[in-house]
Each structure stands twice: as structure tokens, then as C-alpha cells.
mmCIF file of C-alpha atoms in Angstrom:
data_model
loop_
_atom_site.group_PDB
_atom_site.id
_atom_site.type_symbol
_atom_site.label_atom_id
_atom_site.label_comp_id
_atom_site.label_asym_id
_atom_site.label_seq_id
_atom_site.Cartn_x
_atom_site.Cartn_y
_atom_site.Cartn_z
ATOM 1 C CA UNK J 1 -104.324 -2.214 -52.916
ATOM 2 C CA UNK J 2 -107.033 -4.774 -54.518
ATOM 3 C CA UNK J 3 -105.443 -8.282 -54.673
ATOM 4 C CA UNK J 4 -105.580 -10.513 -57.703
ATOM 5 C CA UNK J 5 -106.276 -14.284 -57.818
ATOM 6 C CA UNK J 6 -102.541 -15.792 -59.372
ATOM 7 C CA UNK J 7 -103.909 -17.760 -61.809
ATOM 8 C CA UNK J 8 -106.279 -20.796 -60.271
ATOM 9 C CA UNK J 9 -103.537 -21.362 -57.192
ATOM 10 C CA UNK J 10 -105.923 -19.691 -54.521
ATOM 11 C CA UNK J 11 -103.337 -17.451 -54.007
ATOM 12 C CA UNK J 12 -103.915 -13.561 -53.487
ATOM 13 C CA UNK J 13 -101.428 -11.044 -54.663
ATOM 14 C CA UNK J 14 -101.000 -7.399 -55.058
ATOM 15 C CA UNK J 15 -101.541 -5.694 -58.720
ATOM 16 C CA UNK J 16 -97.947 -4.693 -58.920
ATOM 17 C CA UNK J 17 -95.139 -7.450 -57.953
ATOM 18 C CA UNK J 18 -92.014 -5.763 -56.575
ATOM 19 C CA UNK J 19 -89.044 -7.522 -58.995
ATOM 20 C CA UNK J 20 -85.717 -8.058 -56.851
ATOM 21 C CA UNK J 21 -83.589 -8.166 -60.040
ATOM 22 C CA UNK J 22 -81.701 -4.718 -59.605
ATOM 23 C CA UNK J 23 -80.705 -5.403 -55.696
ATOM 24 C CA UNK J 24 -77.194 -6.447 -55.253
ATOM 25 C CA UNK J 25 -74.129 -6.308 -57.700
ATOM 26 C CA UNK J 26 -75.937 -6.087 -60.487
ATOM 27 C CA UNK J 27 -77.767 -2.870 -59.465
ATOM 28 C CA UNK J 28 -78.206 -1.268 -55.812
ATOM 29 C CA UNK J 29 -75.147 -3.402 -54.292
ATOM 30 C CA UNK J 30 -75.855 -1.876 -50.598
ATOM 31 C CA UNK J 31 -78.079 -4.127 -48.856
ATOM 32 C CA UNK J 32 -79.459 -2.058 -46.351
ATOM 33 C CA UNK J 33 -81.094 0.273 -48.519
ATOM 34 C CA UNK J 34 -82.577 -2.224 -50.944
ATOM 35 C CA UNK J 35 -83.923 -4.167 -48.341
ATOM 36 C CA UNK J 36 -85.637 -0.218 -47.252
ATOM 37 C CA UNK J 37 -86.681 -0.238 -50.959
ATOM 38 C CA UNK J 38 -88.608 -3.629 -49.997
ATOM 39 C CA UNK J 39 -90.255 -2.521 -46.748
ATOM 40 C CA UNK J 40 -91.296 0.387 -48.245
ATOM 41 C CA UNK J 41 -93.528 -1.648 -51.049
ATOM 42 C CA UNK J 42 -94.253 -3.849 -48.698
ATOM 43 C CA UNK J 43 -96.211 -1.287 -46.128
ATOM 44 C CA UNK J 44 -97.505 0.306 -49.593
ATOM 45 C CA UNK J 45 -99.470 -2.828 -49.818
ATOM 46 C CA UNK J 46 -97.550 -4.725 -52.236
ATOM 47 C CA UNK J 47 -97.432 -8.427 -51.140
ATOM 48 C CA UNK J 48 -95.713 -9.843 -53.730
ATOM 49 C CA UNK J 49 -91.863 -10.223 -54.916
ATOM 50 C CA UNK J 50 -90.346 -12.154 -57.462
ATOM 51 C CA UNK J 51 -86.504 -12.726 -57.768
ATOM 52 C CA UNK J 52 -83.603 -15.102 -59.063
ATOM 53 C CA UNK J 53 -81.275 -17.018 -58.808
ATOM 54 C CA UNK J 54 -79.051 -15.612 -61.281
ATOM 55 C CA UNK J 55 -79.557 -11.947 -60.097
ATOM 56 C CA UNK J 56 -76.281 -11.156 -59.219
ATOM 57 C CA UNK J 57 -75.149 -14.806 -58.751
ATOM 58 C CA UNK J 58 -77.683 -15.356 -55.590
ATOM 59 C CA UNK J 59 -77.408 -11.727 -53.635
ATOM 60 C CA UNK J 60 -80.967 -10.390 -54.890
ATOM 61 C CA UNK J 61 -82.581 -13.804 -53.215
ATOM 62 C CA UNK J 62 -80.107 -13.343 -50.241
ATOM 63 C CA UNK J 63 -81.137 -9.789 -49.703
ATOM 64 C CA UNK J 64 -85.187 -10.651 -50.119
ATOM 65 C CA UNK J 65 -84.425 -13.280 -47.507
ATOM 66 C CA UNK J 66 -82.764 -10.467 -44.720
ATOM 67 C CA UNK J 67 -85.756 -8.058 -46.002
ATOM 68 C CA UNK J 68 -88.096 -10.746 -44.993
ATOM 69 C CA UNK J 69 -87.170 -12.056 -41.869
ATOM 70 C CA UNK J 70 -88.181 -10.849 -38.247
ATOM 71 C CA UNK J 71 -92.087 -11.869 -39.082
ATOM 72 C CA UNK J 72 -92.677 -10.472 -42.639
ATOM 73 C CA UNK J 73 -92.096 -13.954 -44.630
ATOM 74 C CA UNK J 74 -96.153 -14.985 -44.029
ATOM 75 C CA UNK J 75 -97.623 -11.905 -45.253
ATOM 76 C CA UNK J 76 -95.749 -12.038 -48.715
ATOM 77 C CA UNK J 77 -96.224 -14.212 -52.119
ATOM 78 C CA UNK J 78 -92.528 -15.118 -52.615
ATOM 79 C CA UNK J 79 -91.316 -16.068 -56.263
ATOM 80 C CA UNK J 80 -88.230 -17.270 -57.434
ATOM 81 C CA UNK J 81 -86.804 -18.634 -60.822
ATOM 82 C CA UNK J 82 -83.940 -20.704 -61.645
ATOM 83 C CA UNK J 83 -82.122 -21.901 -65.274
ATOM 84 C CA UNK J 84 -79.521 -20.098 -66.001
ATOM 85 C CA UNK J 85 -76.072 -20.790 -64.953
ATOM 86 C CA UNK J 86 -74.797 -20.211 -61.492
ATOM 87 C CA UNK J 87 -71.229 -20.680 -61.971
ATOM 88 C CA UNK J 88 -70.765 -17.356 -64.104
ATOM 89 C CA UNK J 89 -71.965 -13.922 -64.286
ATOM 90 C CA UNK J 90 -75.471 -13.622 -65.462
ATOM 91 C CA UNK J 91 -75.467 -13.111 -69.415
ATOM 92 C CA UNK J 92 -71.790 -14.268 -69.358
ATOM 93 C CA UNK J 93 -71.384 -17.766 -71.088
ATOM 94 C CA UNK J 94 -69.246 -20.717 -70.323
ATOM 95 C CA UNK J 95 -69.627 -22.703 -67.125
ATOM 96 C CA UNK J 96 -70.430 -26.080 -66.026
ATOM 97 C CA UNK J 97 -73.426 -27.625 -68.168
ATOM 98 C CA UNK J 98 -74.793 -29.291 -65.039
ATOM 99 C CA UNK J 99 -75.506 -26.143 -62.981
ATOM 100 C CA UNK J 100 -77.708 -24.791 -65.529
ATOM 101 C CA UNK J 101 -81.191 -25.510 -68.025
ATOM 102 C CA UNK J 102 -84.044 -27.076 -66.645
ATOM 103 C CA UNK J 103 -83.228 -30.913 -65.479
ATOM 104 C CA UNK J 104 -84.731 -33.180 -62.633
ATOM 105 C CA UNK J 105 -80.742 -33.014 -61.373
ATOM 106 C CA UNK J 106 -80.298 -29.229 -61.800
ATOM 107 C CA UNK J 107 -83.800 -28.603 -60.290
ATOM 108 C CA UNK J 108 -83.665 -30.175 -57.157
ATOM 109 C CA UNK J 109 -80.198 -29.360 -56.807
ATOM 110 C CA UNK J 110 -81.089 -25.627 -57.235
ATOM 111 C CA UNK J 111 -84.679 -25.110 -55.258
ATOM 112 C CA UNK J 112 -82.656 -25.807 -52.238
ATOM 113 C CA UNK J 113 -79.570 -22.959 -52.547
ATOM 114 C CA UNK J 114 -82.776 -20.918 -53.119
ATOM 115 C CA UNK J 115 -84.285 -22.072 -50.415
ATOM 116 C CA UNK J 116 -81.059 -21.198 -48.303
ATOM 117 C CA UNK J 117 -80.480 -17.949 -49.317
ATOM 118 C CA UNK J 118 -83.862 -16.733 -49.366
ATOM 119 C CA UNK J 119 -83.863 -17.885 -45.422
ATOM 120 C CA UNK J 120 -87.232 -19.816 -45.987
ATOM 121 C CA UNK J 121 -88.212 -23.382 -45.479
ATOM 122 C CA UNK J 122 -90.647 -22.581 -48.625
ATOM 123 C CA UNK J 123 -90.978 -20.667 -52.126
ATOM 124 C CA UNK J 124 -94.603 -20.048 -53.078
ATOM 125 C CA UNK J 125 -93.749 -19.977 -57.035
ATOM 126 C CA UNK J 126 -91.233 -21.518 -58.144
ATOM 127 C CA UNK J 127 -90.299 -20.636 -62.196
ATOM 128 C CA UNK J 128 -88.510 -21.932 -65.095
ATOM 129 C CA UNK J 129 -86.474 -18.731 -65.729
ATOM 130 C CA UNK J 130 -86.335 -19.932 -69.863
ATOM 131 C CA UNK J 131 -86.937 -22.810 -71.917
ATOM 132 C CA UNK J 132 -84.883 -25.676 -72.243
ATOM 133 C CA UNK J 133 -84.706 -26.891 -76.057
ATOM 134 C CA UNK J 134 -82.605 -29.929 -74.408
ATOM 135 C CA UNK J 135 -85.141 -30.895 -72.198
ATOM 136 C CA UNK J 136 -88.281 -32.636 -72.178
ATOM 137 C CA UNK J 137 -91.465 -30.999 -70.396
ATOM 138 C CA UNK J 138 -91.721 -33.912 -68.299
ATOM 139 C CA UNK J 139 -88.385 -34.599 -67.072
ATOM 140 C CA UNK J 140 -88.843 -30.819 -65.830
ATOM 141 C CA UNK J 141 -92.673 -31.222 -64.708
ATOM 142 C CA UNK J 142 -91.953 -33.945 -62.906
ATOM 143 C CA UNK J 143 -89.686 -32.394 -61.304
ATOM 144 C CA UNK J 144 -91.709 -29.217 -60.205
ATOM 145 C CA UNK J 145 -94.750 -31.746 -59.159
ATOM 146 C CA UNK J 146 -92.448 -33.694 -56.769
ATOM 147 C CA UNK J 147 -91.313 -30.690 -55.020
ATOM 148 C CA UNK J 148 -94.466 -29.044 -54.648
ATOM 149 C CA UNK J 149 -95.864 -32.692 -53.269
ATOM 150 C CA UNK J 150 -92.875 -32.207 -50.544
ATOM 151 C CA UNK J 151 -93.945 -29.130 -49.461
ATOM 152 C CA UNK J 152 -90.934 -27.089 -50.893
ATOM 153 C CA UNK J 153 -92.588 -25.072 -53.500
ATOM 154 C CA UNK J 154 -96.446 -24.256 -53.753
ATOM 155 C CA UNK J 155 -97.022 -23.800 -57.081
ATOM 156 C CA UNK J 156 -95.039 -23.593 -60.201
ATOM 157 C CA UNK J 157 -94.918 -21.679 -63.112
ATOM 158 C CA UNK J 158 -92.663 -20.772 -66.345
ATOM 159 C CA UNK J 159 -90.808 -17.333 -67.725
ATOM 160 C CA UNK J 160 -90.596 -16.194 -71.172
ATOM 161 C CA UNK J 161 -91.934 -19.547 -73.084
ATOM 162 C CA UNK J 162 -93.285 -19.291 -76.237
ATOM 163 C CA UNK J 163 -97.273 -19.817 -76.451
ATOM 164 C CA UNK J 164 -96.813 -23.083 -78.076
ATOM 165 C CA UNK J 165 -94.371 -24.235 -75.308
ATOM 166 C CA UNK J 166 -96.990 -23.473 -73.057
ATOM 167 C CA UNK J 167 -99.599 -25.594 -75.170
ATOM 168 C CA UNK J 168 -96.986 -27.971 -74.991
ATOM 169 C CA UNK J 169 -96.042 -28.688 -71.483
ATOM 170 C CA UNK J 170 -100.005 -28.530 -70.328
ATOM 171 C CA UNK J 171 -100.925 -31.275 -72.778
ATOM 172 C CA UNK J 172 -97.815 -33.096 -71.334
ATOM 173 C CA UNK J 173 -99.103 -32.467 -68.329
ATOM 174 C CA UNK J 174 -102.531 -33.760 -68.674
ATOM 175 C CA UNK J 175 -100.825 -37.284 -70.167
ATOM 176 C CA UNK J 176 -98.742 -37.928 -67.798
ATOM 177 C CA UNK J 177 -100.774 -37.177 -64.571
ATOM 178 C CA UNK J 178 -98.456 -34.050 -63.649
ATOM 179 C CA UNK J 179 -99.127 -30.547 -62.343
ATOM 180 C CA UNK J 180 -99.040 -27.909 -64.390
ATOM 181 C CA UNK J 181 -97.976 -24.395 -64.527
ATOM 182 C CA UNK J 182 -99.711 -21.895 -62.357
ATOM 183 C CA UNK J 183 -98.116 -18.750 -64.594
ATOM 184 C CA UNK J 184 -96.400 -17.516 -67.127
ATOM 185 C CA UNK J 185 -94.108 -14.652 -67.072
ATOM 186 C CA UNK J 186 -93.498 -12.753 -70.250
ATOM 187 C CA UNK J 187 -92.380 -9.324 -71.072
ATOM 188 C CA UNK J 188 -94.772 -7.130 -71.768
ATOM 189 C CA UNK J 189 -94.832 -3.271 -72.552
ATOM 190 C CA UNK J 190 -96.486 -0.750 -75.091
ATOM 191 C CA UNK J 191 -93.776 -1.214 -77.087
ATOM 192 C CA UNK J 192 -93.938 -4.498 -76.788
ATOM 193 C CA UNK J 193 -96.836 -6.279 -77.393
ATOM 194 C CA UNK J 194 -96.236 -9.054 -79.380
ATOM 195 C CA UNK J 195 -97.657 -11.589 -76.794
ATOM 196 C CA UNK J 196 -100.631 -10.004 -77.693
ATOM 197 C CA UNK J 197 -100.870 -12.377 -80.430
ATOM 198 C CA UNK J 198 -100.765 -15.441 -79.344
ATOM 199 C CA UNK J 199 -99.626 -16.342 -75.509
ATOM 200 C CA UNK J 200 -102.140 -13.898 -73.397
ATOM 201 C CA UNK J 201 -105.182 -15.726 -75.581
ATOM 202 C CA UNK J 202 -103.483 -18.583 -74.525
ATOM 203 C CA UNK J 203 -102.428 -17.623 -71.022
ATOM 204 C CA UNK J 204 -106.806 -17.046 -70.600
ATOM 205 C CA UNK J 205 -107.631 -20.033 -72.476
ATOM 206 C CA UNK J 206 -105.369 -22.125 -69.743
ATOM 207 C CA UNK J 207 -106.117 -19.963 -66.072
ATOM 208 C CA UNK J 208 -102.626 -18.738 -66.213
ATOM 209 C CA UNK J 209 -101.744 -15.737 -63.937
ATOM 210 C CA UNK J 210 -99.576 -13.803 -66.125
ATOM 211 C CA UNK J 211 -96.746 -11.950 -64.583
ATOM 212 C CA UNK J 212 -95.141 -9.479 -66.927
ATOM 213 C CA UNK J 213 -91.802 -8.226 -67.060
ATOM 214 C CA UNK J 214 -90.134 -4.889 -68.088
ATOM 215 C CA UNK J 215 -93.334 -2.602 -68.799
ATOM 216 C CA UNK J 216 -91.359 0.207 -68.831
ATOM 217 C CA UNK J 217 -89.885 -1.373 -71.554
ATOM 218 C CA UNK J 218 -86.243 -1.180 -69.937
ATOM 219 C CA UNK J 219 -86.257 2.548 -68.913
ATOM 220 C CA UNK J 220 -87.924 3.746 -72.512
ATOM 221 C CA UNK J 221 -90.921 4.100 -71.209
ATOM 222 C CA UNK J 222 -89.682 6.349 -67.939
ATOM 223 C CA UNK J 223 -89.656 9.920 -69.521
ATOM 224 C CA UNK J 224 -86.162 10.141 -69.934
ATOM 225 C CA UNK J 225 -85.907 9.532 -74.145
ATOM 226 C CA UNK J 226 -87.541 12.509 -75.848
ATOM 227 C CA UNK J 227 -86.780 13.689 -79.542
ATOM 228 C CA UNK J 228 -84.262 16.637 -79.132
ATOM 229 C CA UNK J 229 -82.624 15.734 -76.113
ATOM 230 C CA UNK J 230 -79.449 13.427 -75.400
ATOM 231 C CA UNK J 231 -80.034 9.754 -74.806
ATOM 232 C CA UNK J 232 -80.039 8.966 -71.013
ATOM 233 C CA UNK J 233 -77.268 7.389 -69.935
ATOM 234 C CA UNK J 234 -77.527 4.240 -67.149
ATOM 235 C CA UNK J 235 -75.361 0.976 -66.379
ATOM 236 C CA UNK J 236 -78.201 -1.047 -68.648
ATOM 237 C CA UNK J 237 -77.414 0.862 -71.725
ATOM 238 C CA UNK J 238 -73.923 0.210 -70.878
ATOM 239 C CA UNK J 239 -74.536 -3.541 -70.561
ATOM 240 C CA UNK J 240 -76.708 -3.564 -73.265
ATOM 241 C CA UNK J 241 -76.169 -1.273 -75.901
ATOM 242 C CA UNK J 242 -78.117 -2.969 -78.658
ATOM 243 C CA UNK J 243 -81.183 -2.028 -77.196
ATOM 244 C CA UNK J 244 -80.473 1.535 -76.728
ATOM 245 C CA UNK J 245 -78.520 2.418 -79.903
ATOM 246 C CA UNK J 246 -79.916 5.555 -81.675
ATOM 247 C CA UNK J 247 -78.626 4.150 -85.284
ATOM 248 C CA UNK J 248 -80.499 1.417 -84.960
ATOM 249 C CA UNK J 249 -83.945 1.834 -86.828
ATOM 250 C CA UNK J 250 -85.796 -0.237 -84.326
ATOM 251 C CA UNK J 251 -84.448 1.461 -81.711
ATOM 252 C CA UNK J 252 -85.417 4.718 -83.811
ATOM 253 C CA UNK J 253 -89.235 3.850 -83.522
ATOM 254 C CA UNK J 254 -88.873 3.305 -80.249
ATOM 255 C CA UNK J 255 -87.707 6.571 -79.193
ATOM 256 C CA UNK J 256 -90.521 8.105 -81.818
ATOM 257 C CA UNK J 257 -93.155 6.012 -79.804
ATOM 258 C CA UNK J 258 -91.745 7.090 -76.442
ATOM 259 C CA UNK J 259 -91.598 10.795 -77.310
ATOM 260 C CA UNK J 260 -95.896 10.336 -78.726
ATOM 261 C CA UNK J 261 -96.359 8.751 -75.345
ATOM 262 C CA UNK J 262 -95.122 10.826 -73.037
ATOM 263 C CA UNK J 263 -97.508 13.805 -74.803
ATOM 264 C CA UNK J 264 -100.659 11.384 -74.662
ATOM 265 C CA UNK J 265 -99.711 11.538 -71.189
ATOM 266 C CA UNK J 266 -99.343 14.837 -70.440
ATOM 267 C CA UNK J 267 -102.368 15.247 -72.662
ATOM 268 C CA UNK J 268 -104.068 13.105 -70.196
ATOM 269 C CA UNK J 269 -102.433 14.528 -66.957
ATOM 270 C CA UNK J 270 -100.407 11.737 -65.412
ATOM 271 C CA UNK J 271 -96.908 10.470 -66.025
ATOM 272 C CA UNK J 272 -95.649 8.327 -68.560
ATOM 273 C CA UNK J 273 -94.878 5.891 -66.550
ATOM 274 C CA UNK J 274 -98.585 5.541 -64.768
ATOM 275 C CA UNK J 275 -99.124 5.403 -68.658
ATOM 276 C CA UNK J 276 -97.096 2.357 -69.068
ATOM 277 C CA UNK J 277 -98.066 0.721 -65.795
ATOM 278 C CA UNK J 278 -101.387 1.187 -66.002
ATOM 279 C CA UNK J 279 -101.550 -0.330 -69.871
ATOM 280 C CA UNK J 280 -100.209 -3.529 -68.481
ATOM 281 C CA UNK J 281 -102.116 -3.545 -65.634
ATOM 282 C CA UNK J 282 -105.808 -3.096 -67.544
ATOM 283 C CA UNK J 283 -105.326 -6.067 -69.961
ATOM 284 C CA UNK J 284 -107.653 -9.061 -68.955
ATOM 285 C CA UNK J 285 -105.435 -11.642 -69.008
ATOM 286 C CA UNK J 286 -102.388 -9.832 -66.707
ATOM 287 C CA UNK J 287 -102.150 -10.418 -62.780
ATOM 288 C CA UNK J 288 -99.644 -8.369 -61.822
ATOM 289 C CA UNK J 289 -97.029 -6.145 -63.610
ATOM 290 C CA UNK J 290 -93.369 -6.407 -62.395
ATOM 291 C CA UNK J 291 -91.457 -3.526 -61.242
ATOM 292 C CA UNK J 292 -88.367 -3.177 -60.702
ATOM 293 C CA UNK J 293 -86.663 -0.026 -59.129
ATOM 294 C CA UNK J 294 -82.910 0.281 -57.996
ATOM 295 C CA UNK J 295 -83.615 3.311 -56.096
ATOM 296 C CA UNK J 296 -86.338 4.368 -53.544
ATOM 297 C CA UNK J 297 -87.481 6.917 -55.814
ATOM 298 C CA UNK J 298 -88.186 4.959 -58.694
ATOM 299 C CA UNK J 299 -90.468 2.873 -56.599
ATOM 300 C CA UNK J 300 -92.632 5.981 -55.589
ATOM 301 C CA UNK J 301 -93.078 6.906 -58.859
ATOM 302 C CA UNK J 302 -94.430 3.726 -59.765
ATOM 303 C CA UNK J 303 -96.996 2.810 -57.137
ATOM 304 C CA UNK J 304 -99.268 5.145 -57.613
ATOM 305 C CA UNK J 305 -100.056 3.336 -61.299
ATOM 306 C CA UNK J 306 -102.596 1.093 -59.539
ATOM 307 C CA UNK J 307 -105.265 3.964 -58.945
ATOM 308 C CA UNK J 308 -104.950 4.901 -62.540
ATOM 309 C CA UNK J 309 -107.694 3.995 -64.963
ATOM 310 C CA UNK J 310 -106.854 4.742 -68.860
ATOM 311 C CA UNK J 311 -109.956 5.773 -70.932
ATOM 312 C CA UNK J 312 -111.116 3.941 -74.467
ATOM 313 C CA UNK J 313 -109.650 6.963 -75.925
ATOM 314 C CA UNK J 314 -106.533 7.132 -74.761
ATOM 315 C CA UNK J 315 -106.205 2.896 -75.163
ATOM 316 C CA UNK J 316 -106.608 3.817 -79.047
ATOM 317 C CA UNK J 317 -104.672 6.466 -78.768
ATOM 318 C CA UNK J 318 -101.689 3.772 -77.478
ATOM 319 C CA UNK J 319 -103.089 1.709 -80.548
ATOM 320 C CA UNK J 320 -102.457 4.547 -82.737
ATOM 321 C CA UNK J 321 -98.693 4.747 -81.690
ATOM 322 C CA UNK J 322 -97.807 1.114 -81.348
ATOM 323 C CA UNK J 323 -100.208 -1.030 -82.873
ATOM 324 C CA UNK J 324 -101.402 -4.318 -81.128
ATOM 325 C CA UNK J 325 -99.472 -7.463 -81.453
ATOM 326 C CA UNK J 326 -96.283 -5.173 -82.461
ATOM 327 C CA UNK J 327 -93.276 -5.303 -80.948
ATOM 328 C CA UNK J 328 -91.006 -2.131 -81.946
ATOM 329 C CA UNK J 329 -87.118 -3.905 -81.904
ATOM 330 C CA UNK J 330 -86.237 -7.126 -82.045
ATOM 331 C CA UNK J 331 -84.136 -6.975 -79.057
ATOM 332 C CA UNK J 332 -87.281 -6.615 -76.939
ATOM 333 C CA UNK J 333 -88.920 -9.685 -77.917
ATOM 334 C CA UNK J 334 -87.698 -11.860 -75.435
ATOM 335 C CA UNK J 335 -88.940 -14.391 -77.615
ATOM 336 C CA UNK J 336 -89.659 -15.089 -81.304
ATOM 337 C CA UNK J 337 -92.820 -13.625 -81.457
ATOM 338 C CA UNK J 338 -95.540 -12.782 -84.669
ATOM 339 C CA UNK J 339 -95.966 -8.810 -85.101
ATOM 340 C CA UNK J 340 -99.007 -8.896 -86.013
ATOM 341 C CA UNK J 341 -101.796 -5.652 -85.988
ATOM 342 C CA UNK J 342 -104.806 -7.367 -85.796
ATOM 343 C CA UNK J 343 -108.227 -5.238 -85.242
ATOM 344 C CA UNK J 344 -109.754 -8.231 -83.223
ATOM 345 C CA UNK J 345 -106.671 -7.548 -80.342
ATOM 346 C CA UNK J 346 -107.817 -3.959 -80.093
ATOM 347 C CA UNK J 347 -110.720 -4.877 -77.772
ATOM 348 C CA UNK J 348 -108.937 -7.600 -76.252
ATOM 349 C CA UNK J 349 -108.177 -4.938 -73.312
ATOM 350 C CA UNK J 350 -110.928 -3.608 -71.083
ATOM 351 C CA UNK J 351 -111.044 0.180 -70.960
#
């Protein structure tokens, strides 16, 4: 695989970033074959994995840590987040108010169970999981900049912020004399494109690596929802049935979009997920797609989206079906986002 500069850090990563968040409880609970799942990107030439805390309460960094030791820590681009709370299932609320958000105390209290369980003495990008309406950008800046002077973390970066939180916390980092962030890490898909609008633009203006999450849209964008046939059924539609009810009209236009797709596709003699992958992949501003597979075979149908190039044709075609800066459900957004279907976005991707 080609490597990608992350964002103006110097570092080098792979085009696709293997995403740890379905190994352990909350997906593939037996370690030994995720941490297969993880060699076997890893001697496909991926480089780079990002994981959390929160997935499944500390086993996905715990099993990234077994994958990586006997020698294979050096060779990979290791990223981790932290935010949400640790003291109760993730998406589960309650818990203890300290052990959670995005404080100096919770911070530097956290980066070092991640450094435990992850079996390393460093993380090379550390991430704000979500924003913190309670607290300020620098108390949380300050923060990351103090670690990353001790040699704990060697660059820092944020998940899921709006654009203008990202205007934000650079300017406040400019003021005050602080790092910045490195990245941003969005979701990102052909159905949902809303970032389109506003924080890739952004994410260029600044040198951001961009980091996208979900571009199979959660399992839409896999094949599996056509028109005609029964709705797939998977532990994420259990957990989440919002996003996957049929009687919802954005959900509706979703699987109307997803059954046009998967013909383009055909029509242009790959899979519909190569489709998705390579989508993400070909925008300007995006490093490096996340992927996320719970089984070996998901993987392998995913890696061979880096050799794929879409044609202008078939990139209208997309625009055609989902229009740029639209995002289909509002569910997907991830954040508040504007859907906007601006002709100026439509050459904002390279063909």
C-alpha cells in the first residue's frame, strides 16, 4: 500500500486504518481470532489502527496491545480516543461524572489506563472521542500539549467535532501558545456527506489528516439491503434500531440509495463496498478511511478498495443518488450538520 502523510505530524500511514471497535464484548469477544484479524491487516500492509477506550469498557485496547506485542508495536501508527465514561457500558448512561468528558483531571487520569492496556509506553494519536460543551478548549489543549511534551502521546487530534469547534480550539490554540490538533475524525459515507459542507473545507484549510468513520455507513453500504429482500439482521440493528427501521422515511432513502448503488456497482464491475471505500478514500481532504470488520472475512473484502480508482462518471453518478453535502437520516449525522447540495462540492473530489 501507498502511505499518506497524517495531517502535518510527519507521520506515514496506510490508506485504510484498521478500527478495533468490534473486538471484544462488544463484537468478536474471542481474542485470539481478533488479534488474527489484526495480523492479517497488518502483513496486508495496513500500518495503522485506531481504538478506544470505551470499546467494550477497555478489551478492544487490551486486545490491540496482545496483537502488538512480540516486535510489531514500531512498525504501526497506534490511535486511541478517550471521553466517554468508563464506569458503564458504552452508550449506557449514569456513572461517575469524573471518569468521563474531556478535563485536565480525566485526561491524564485516562492516557495512562490506555497506556496500560494497550501494553505501550506510548500512543502516537491520542483523540478527544466527542466534544465537551462543559469544557473549555484550553483546559483540554493544555492538557494534550503537556502529555505530548512528556513523551506519552505524539500527536493529538479530535473525533466527531463540529467544523466550528475545530475553528474554535485552533484559534485557542494559537492564543494561548498550545498545540493543536493533528486530525479530525468524522463519519463519513455516501450517504453521509454532510461534512462535505463545511468541516473537510475546513479540515484542508487547517492541515488536518482526516480520519473517517463508518463508510460503509454502518453495514448499509455492504450489499446486504436491497429493495425486495428482508432487512439483514446483525447485533447493531439490534442495538440500534433507529437507524435500521424500515418505517422510518430516512431510513427509507437510505435503503433506495443503497439498492441504486449497489447497481452503479455492478454496472461498473466491483463491489459495493470497493464502491463505498473507494468514495472516501478519493476525496482530497481524507487520509485514511476506517474499517472496521468483526470477522476475517469482512476484512478481505475490504482491502482490496485501495487499488480501486472511481471514474468522473461514476463520481456523478454517486452525486446523482445522494447529492453532496446530504446526509440521508438524521441518525447518521454524528453531528448537527447543514444538508446542503451545493454544485461547487461536486468537484471538491478528484476523479
Amino acid at each position: 500500500m501507498e502511505f499518506r502523510s497524517l495531517g502535518r505530524t510527519g507521520m506515514q500511514v496506510s490508506p485504510l486504518c484498521l478500527g478495533a471497535m468490534m473486538f471484544g464484548a462488544w463484537g468478536e469477544p474471542d481474542h485470539d481470532t481478533s488479534i488474527g484479524i489484526i495480523h492479517r491487516a497488518l502483513d496486508a500492509g495496513i500500518n495503522f489502527i485506531d481504538t478506544a477506550d470505551v470499546y467494550s469498557q477497555g478489551e478492544s485496547e487490551i486486545i490491540v496491545g496482545k496483537a502488538l506485542a512480540q516486535g510489531r508495536r514500531d512498525d504501526v501508527i497506534l490511535a486511541t480516543k478517550f471521553h466517554g465514561p468508563m464506569d458503564v457500558p458504552m452508550g449506557a448512561p449514569g456513572g461517575d461524572p469524573n471518569k468521563k468528558g474531556n478535563s485536565r483531571r480525566w485526561v491524564v487520569q485516562e492516557v495512562e489506563n490506555s497506556l496500560r492496556r494497550l501494553g505501550t509506553d506510548w500512543i502516537d494519536l491520542y483523540q478527544v472521542h466527542r466534544h465537551d460543551h462543559w469544557t473549555d478548549h484550553e483546559e483540554t489543549l493544555s492538557a494534550l500539549t503537556d502529555l505530548r511534551t512528556q513523551g506519552k502521546i505524539r500527536a493529538f487530534g479530535c473525533s466527531t467535532y463540529p467544523a466550528h469547534e475545530v475553528v474554535e480550539a485552533h484559534w485557542v490554540s494559537e492564543r494561548r501558545g498550545l498545540a493543536r490538533y493533528a486530525t479530525e475524525q468524522p463519519p463519513y459515507s455516501i450517504l453521509v456527506r454532510g461534512i462535505e459542507a463545511d468541516l473537510l473545507p475546513v479540515a484542508e484549510r487547517h492541515g488536518m489528516g482526516v480520519i473517517p468513520w463508518s463508510p460503509l455507513a454502518g453495514g448499509w453500504l455492504t450489499g446486504r439491503y436491497r429493495k425486495g429482500q428482508e432487512a439483514p439482521k446483525s447485533a447493531r440493528a439490534e442495538r440500534m434500531p433507529g437507524r435500521y427501521d424500515l418505517s422510518k422515511p430516512g431510513n427509507q432513502a437510505k435503503l433506495d440509495a443503497a439498492d441504486a448503488l449497489a447497481v452503479l456497482a455492478e454496472e461498473a464491475g466491483i463491489t459495493l463496498v470497493h464502491l463505498a471505500l473507494a468514495f472516501v478514500l478519493q476525496h482530497p481532504a481524507v487520509t485514511s478511511p476506517i474499517v472496521g470488520p468483526r470477522t476475517m472475512d469482512q476484512l478481505e473484502t475490504q482491502l482490496g478498495a485501495v487499488d480501486v480508482t472511481l471514474t468522473k462518471d461514476v463520481l456523478d453518478r454517486i452525486d446523482e443518488i445522494v447529492p453532496p453535502g446530504v446526509t440521508l437520516s438524521a441518525e447518521d449525522r454524528g453531528y448537527v450538520a447543514p444538508a446542503l447540495a451545493d454544485p461547487f462540492l461536486r468537484r471538491a473530489r478528484t476523479a
